[in-house]
Coordinates of C-alpha atoms and ligand atoms in Angstrom, one line a residue:
X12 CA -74.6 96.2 228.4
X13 CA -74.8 93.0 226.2
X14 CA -75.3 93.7 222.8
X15 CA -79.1 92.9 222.1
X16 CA -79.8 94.8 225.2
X17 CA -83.0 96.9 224.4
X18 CA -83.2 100.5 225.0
X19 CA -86.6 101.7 224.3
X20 CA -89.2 104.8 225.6
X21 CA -92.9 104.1 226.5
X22 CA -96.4 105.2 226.9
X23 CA -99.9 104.3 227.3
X24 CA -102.9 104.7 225.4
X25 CA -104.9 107.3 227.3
X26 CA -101.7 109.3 228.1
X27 CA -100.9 110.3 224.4
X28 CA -103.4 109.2 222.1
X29 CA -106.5 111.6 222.1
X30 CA -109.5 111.0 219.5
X31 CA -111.3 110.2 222.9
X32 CA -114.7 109.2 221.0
X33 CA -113.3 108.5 217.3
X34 CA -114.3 106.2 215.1
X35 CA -115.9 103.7 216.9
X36 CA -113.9 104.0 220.6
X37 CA -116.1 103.2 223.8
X38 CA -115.1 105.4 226.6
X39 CA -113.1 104.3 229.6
X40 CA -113.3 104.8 233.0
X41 CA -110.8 108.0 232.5
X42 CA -112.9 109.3 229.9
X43 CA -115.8 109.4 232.7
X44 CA -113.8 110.4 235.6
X45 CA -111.9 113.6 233.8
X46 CA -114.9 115.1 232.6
X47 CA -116.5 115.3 236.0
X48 CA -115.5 118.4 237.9
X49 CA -112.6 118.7 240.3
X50 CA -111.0 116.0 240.3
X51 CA -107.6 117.1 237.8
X52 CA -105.3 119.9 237.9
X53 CA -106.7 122.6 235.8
X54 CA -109.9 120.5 234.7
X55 CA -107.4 118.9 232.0
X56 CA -108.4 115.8 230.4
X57 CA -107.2 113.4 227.5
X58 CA -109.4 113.7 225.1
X59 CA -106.9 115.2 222.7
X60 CA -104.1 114.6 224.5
X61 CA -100.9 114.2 222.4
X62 CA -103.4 113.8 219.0
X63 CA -101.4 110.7 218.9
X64 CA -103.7 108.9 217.2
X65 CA -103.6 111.1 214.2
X66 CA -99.6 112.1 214.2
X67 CA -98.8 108.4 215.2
X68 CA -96.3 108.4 211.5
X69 CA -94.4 111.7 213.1
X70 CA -94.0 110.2 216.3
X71 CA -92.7 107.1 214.8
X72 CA -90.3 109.1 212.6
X73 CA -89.2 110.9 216.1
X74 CA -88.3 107.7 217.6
X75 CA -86.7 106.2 214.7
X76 CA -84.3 109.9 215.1
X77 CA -83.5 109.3 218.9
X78 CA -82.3 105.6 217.8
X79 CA -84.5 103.4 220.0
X80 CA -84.2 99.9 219.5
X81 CA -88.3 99.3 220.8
X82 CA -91.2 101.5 221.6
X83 CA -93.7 100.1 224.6
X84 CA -97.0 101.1 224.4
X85 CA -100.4 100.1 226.0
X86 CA -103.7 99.6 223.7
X87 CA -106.9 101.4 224.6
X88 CA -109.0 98.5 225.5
X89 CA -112.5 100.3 224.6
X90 CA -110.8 101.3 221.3
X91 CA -110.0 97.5 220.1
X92 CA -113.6 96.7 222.6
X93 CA -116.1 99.4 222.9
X94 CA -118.1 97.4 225.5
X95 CA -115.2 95.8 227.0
X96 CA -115.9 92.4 225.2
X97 CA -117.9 91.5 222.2
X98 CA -118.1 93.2 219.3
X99 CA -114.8 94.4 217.9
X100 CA -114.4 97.9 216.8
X101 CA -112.5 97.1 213.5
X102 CA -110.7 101.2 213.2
X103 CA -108.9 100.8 216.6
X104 CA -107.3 97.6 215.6
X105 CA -106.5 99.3 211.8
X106 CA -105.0 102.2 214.3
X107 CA -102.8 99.8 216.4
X108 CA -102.3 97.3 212.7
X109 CA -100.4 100.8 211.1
X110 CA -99.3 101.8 214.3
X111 CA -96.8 98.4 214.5
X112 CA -96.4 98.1 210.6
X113 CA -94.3 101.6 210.5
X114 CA -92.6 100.8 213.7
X115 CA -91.4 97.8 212.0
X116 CA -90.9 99.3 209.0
X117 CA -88.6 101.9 211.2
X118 CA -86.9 99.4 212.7
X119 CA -88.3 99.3 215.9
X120 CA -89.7 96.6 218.2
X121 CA -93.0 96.8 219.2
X122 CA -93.8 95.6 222.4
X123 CA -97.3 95.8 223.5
X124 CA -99.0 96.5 227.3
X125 CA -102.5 95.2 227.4
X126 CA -103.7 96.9 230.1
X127 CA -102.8 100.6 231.2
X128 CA -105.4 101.5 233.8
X129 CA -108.0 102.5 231.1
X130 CA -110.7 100.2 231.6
X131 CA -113.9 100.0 229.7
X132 CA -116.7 102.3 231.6
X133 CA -119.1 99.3 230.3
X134 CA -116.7 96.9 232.6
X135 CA -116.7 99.0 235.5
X136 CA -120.6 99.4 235.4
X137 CA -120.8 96.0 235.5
X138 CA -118.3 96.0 238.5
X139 CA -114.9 96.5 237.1
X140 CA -112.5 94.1 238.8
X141 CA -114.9 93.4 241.7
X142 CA -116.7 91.1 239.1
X143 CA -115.3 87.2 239.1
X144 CA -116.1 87.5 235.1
X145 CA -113.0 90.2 235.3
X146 CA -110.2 87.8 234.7
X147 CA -112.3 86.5 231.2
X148 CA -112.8 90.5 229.8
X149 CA -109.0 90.7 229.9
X150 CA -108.7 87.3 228.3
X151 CA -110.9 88.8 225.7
X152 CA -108.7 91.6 224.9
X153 CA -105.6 89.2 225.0
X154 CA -107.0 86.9 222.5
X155 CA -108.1 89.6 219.8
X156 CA -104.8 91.1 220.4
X157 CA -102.7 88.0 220.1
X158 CA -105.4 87.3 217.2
X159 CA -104.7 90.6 214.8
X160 CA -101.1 91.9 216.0
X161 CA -98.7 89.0 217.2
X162 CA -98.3 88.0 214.0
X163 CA -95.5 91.2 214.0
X164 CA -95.3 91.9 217.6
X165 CA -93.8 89.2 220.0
X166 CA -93.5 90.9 223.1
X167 CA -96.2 91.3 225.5
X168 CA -97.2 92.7 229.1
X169 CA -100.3 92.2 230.7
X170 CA -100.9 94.7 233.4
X171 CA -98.8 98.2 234.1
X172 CA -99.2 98.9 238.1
X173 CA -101.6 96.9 239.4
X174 CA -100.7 99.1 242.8
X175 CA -102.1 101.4 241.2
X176 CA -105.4 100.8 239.2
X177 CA -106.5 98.8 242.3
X178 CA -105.1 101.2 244.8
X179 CA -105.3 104.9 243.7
X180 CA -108.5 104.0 241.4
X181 CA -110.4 102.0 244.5
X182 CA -109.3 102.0 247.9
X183 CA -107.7 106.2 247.7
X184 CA -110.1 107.2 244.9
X185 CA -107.6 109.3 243.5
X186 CA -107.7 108.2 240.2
X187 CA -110.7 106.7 238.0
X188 CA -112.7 105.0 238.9
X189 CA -112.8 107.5 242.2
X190 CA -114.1 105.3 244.8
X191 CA -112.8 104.6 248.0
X192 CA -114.1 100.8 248.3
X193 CA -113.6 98.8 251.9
X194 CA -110.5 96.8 251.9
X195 CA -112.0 93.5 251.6
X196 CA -113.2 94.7 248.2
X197 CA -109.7 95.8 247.1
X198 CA -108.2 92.6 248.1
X199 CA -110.9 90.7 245.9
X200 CA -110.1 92.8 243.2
X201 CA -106.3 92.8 243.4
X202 CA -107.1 88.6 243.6
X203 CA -109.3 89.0 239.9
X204 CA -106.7 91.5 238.6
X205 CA -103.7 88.6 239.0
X206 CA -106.7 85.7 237.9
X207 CA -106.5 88.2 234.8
X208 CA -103.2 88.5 234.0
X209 CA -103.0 84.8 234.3
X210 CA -105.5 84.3 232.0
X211 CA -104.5 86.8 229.4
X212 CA -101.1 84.7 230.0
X213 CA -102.4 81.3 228.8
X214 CA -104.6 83.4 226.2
X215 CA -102.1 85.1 224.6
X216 CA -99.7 81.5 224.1
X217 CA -102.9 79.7 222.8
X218 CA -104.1 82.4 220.1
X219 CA -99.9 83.8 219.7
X220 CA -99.1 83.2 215.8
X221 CA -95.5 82.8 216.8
X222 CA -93.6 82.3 220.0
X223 CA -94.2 85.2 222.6
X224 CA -92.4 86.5 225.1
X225 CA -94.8 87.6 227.9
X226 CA -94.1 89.4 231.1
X227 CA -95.9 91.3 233.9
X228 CA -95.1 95.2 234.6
X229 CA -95.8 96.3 238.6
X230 CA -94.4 99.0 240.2
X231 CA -92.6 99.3 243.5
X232 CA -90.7 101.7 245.3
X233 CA -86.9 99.7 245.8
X234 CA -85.2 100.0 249.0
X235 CA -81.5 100.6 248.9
X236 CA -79.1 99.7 252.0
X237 CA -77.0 103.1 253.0
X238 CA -73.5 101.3 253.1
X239 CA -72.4 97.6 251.2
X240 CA -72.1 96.0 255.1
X241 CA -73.8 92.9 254.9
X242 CA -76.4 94.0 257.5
X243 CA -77.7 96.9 255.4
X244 CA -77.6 94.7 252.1
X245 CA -80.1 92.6 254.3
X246 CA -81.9 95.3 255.9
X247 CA -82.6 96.5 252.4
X248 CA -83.3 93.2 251.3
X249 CA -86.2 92.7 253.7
X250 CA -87.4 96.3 253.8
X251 CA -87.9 95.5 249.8
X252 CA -90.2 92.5 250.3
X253 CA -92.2 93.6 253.5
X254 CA -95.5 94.4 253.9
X255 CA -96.2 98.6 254.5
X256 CA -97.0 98.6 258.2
X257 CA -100.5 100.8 257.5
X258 CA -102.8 98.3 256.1
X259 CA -104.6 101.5 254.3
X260 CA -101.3 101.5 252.2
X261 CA -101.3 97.7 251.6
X262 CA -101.4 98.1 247.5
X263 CA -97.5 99.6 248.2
X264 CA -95.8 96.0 248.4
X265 CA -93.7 93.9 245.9
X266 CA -94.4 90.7 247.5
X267 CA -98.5 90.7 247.8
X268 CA -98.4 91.4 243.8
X269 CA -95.1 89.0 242.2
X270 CA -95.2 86.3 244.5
X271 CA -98.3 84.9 243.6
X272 CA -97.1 85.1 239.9
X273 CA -93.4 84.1 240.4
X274 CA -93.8 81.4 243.2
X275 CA -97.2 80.7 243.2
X276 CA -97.9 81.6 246.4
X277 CA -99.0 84.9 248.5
X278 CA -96.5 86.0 251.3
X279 CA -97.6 83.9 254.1
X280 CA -97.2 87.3 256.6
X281 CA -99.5 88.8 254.5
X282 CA -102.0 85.6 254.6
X283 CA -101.8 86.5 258.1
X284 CA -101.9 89.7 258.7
X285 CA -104.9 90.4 255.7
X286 CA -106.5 87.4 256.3
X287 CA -109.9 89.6 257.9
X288 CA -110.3 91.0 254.2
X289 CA -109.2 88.1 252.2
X290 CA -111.7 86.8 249.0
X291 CA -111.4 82.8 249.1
X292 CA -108.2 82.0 247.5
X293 CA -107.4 78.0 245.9
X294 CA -105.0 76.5 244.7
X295 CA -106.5 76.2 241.6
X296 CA -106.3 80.4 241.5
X297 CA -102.8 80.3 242.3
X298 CA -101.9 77.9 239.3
X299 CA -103.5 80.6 237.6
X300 CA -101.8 83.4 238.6
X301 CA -98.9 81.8 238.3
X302 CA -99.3 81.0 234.8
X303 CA -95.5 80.9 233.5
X304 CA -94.1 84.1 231.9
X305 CA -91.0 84.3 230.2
X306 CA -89.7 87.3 231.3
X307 CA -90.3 90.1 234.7
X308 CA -90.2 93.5 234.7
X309 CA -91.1 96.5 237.2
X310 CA -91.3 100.1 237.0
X311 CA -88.9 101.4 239.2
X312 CA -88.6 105.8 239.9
X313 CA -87.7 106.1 243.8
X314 CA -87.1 104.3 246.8
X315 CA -85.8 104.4 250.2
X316 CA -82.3 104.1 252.0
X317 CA -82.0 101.4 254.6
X318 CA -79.8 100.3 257.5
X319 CA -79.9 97.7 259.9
X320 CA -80.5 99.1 263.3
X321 CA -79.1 98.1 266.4
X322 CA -82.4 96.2 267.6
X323 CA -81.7 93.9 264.4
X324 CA -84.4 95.2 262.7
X325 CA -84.4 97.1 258.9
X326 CA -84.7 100.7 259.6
X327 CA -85.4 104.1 257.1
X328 CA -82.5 106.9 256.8
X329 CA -83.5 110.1 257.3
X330 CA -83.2 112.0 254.0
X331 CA -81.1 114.7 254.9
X332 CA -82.6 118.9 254.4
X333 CA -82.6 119.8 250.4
X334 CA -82.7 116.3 249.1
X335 CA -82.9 116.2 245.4
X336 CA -86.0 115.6 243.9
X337 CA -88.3 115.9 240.6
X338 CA -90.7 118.6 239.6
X339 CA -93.5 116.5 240.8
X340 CA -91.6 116.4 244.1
X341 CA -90.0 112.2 243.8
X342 CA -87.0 111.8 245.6
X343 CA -84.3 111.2 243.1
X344 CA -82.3 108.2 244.3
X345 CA -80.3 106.3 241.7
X346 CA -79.4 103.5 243.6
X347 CA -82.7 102.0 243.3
X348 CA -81.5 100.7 239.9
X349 CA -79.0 98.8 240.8
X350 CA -80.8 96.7 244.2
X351 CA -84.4 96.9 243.0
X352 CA -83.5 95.0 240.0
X353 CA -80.7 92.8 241.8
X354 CA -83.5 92.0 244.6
X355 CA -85.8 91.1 242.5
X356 CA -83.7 89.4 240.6
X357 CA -82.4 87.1 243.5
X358 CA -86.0 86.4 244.4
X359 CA -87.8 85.8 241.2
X360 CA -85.0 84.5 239.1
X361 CA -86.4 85.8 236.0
X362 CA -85.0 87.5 232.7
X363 CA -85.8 91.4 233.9
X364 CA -86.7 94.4 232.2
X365 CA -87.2 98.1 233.6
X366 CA -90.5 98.9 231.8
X367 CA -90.6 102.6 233.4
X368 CA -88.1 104.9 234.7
X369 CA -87.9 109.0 234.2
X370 CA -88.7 112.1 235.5
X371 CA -90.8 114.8 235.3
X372 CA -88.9 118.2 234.9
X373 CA -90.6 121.6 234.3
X374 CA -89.5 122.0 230.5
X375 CA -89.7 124.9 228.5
X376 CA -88.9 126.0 224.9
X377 CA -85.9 128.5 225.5
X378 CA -85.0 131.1 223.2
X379 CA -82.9 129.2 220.7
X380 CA -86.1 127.4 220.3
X381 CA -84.5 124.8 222.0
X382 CA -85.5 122.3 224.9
X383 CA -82.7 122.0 227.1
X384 CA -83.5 119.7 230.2
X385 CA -80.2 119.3 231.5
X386 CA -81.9 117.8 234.6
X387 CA -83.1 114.8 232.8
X388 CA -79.5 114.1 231.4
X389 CA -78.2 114.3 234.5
X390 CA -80.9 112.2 236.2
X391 CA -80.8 109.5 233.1
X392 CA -77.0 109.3 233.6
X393 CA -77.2 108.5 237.3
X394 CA -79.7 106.1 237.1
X395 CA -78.3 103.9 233.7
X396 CA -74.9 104.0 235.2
X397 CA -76.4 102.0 238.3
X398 CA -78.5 99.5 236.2
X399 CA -75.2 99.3 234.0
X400 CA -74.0 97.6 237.4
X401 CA -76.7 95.8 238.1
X402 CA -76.4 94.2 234.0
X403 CA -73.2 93.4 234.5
X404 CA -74.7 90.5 237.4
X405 CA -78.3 89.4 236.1
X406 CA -80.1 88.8 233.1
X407 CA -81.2 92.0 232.3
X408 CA -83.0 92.6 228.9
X409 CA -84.1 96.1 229.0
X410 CA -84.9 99.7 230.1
X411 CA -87.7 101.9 228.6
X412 CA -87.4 105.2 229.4
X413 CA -90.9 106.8 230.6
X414 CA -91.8 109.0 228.5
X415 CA -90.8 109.2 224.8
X416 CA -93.1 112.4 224.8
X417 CA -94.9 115.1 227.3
X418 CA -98.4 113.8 228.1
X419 CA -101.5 113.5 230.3
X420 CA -100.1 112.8 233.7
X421 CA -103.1 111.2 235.2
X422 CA -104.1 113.6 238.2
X423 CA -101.2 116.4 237.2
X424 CA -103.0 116.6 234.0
X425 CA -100.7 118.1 231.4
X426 CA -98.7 120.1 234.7
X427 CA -96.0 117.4 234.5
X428 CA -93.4 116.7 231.5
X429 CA -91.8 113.2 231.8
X430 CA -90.8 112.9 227.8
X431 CA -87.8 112.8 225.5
X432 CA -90.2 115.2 223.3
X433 CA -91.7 118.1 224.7
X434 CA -95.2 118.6 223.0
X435 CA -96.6 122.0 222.7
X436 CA -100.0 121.6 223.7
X437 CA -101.6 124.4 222.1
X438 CA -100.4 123.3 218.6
X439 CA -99.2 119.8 219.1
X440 CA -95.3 120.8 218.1
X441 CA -92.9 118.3 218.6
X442 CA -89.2 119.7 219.4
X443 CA -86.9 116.6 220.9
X444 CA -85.1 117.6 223.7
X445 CA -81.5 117.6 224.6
X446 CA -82.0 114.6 227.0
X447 CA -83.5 112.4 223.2
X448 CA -80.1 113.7 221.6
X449 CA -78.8 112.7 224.9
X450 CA -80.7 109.1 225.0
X451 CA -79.4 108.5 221.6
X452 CA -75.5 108.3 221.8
X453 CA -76.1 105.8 224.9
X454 CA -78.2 103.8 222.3
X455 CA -75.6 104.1 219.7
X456 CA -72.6 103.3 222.3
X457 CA -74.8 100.3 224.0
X458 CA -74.1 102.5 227.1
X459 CA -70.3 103.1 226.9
X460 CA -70.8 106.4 227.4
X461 CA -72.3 106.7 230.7
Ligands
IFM1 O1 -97.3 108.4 234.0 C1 -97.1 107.3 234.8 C2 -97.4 106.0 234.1 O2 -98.7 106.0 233.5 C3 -97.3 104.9 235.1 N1 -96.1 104.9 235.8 C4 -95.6 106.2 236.4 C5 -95.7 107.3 235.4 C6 -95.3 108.6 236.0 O3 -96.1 108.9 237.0

């Protein structure tokens, strides 16, 4: 890795912080959707969550012992906004204010996520991303946070997993919101979601107090060709970018969400094929989206092996019986850090960063007291060594481990434990695991060791 390459851990707002109706906070559309009945393992919700908001110094102190160069973290937009936009709620941005003064003070780089999936409940009353006004709420979270913290924090991403607040929260209903909308209405809101981040894009250079860097944080699952033949590498290559063949599934694609941003332009199979469900789309819209950023990142866990088959056409390879996988059942294929990034790369020619990559193990305290998660290690190692390839041929800036602690795993509730730090729910213990002790000599060897 180069020598200012960043090795960091992250987390989102609702995930850790807790002090769900504190000083001042609005509630979100999680707030409303885990306290009805049913809909999360073991009724589980975040309202306390990690108490984060109250033990932010400790966990700062934890990170400064695992080494980590930068800590990514979302802000609770009906914290900073209880009614989405308007009137500012002047504790949550004192929270976030001391929050970044003693991860500077620790030595760590702040890098903020605007938006994490928590929308204001106010917003989505009014429509959520359905409503055209959408793109201007987030612009109004962009300018009071480029307003009171990038002054000390230069690094920004808009949205995390647009795939997913638009796709789970709308058109599945598995997560909050909970509705399962047509999917002409999830392809308007997808449309307003990128209008968004463009606009918290140009909002965030306008109000910055210093140069930013600003990039843009999807998700996809990378497809990985089965041998280095040419053919596969080109299977792989347009398996990565194509369209799910289920139009139920269409949120799971890398094209329909970056190249808007990075080209300026939707795929034009995808013009075709969606054009029954698409919103009006201009070419003023597209200058939006594509707003410039300075730098691209995606969250990368899993993905699939590819080959060319003998009808010339990309095809899946069978995982074979016993396959590894996670706790919460993700196939574990390391390879997808070295082509997803590479791919993307070659398409979007952008500085990159891996904003999420982990896995959940079923962790416990042992005897010694300890937290040994020898699966994690071993998991970590696979996957660095492969984006240590993948460093060695593009500008890559990054990798944030997901998640520097245990936490609120959306519909898993609390069932799944993705962090460096195992949390003790009951009491809110913090005991670092042997995958942080782990995480930290590949910090202090800038990856030699893996
Ligand atoms: O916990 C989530 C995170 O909020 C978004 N990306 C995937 C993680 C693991 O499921």
């Amino acid at each position: 890795m180069t020598r200012d390459f960043v090795w960091g851990a992250a987390t989102s707002a609702y995930q850790i912080e807790g002090a769900y109706d504190e000083d001042g906070k609005g509630r979100n559309v999680w707030d409303i959707y885990t306290h009805e009945p049913g809909h999360i393992f073991g009724g589980h919700n975040g309202d306390i969550a990690c108490d984060h908001y109250h033990r932010f110094r400790e966990d700062v102190s934890l990170m400064k012992e695992i080494g980590l160069n930068a800590y990514r973290f979302s802000v609770s937009w009906a914290r900073l906004l209880p009614e989405g936009t308007g009137k500012v709620n002047e504790a949550g941005v004192q929270f976030y204010s001391e929050l970044i003064d003693a991860l500077l003070e620790n030595g760590i780089t702040p890098y903020i996520t605007l938006h994490h999936w928590d929308m204001p409940y106010a917003l989505c009353k009014r429509g959520g991303w359905m409503n055209p006004e959408s793109p201007e709420w987030l612009a109004a979270l962009a300018k009071l946070a480029a307003e009171r913290f990038s002054d000390r924090v230069a690094h920004f991403f808009t949205l995390n997993e647009p795939q997913c607040f638009v796709g789970l929260g709308y058109l599945t209903g598995v997560h909050a919101p909970g509705l399962k909308c047509p999917l002409r209405d999830t392809f308007e809101m997808a449309h307003n979601a990128l209008k968004a981040h463009g606009r918290a894009v140009q909002t965030l250079r306008l109000y910055g107090k210093q140069p930013l860097e600003i990039g843009y944080a999807p998700t996809c699952s990378a497809a990985y060709p089965e041998t280095e033949r040419p053919e596969d590498v080109e299977a792989a290559r347009r398996a990565m970018f194509a369209l799910p063949e289920d139009d139920r599934n269409w949120a799971w694609n890398v094209s329909w969400w970056s190249d808007p941003v990075l080209l300026g332009r939707y795929p034009e199979e995808g013009l075709e094929r969606y054009a029954p469900y698409l919103p009006k789309i201009t070419e003023a819209d597209l200058k939006l989206i594509s707003e410039p950023i300075d730098v691209y990142a995606q969250n990368i866990y899993n993905g699939r092996c590819v080959r060319m088959g003998i009808d010339g056409q990309p095809e899946w390879v069978e995982r074979y019986a016993g396959f590894p996988r996670t706790s919460n059942g993700w196939p574990v294929t390391p390879e997808v850090l070295y082509w997803g990034p590479k791919f993307l790369y070659e398409r979007y020619k952008k500085p990159f960063y891996i904003t999420e990559n982990g896995m959940a193990c079923h962790d416990v305290v042992s005897l010694d007291g300890r937290v040994h998660d020898p699966n994690r290690i071993d998991f970590l190692a696979r996957y660095l060594r492969e984006l240590k390839k993948a460093a060695a041929e593009i500008d890559l800036r990054g990798f944030f481990q997901w998640s520097l602690m245990d936490n609120f795993e959306w519909k898993k509730g609390y069932s799944e434990r993705f962090g460096l730090i195992f949390v003790d729910y009951r009491t809110q213990k913090r005991i670092l695991k042997d995958s942080a002790e782990w995480y930290r000599e590949v910090i202090q060897t800038d990856g030699k060791n893996l």
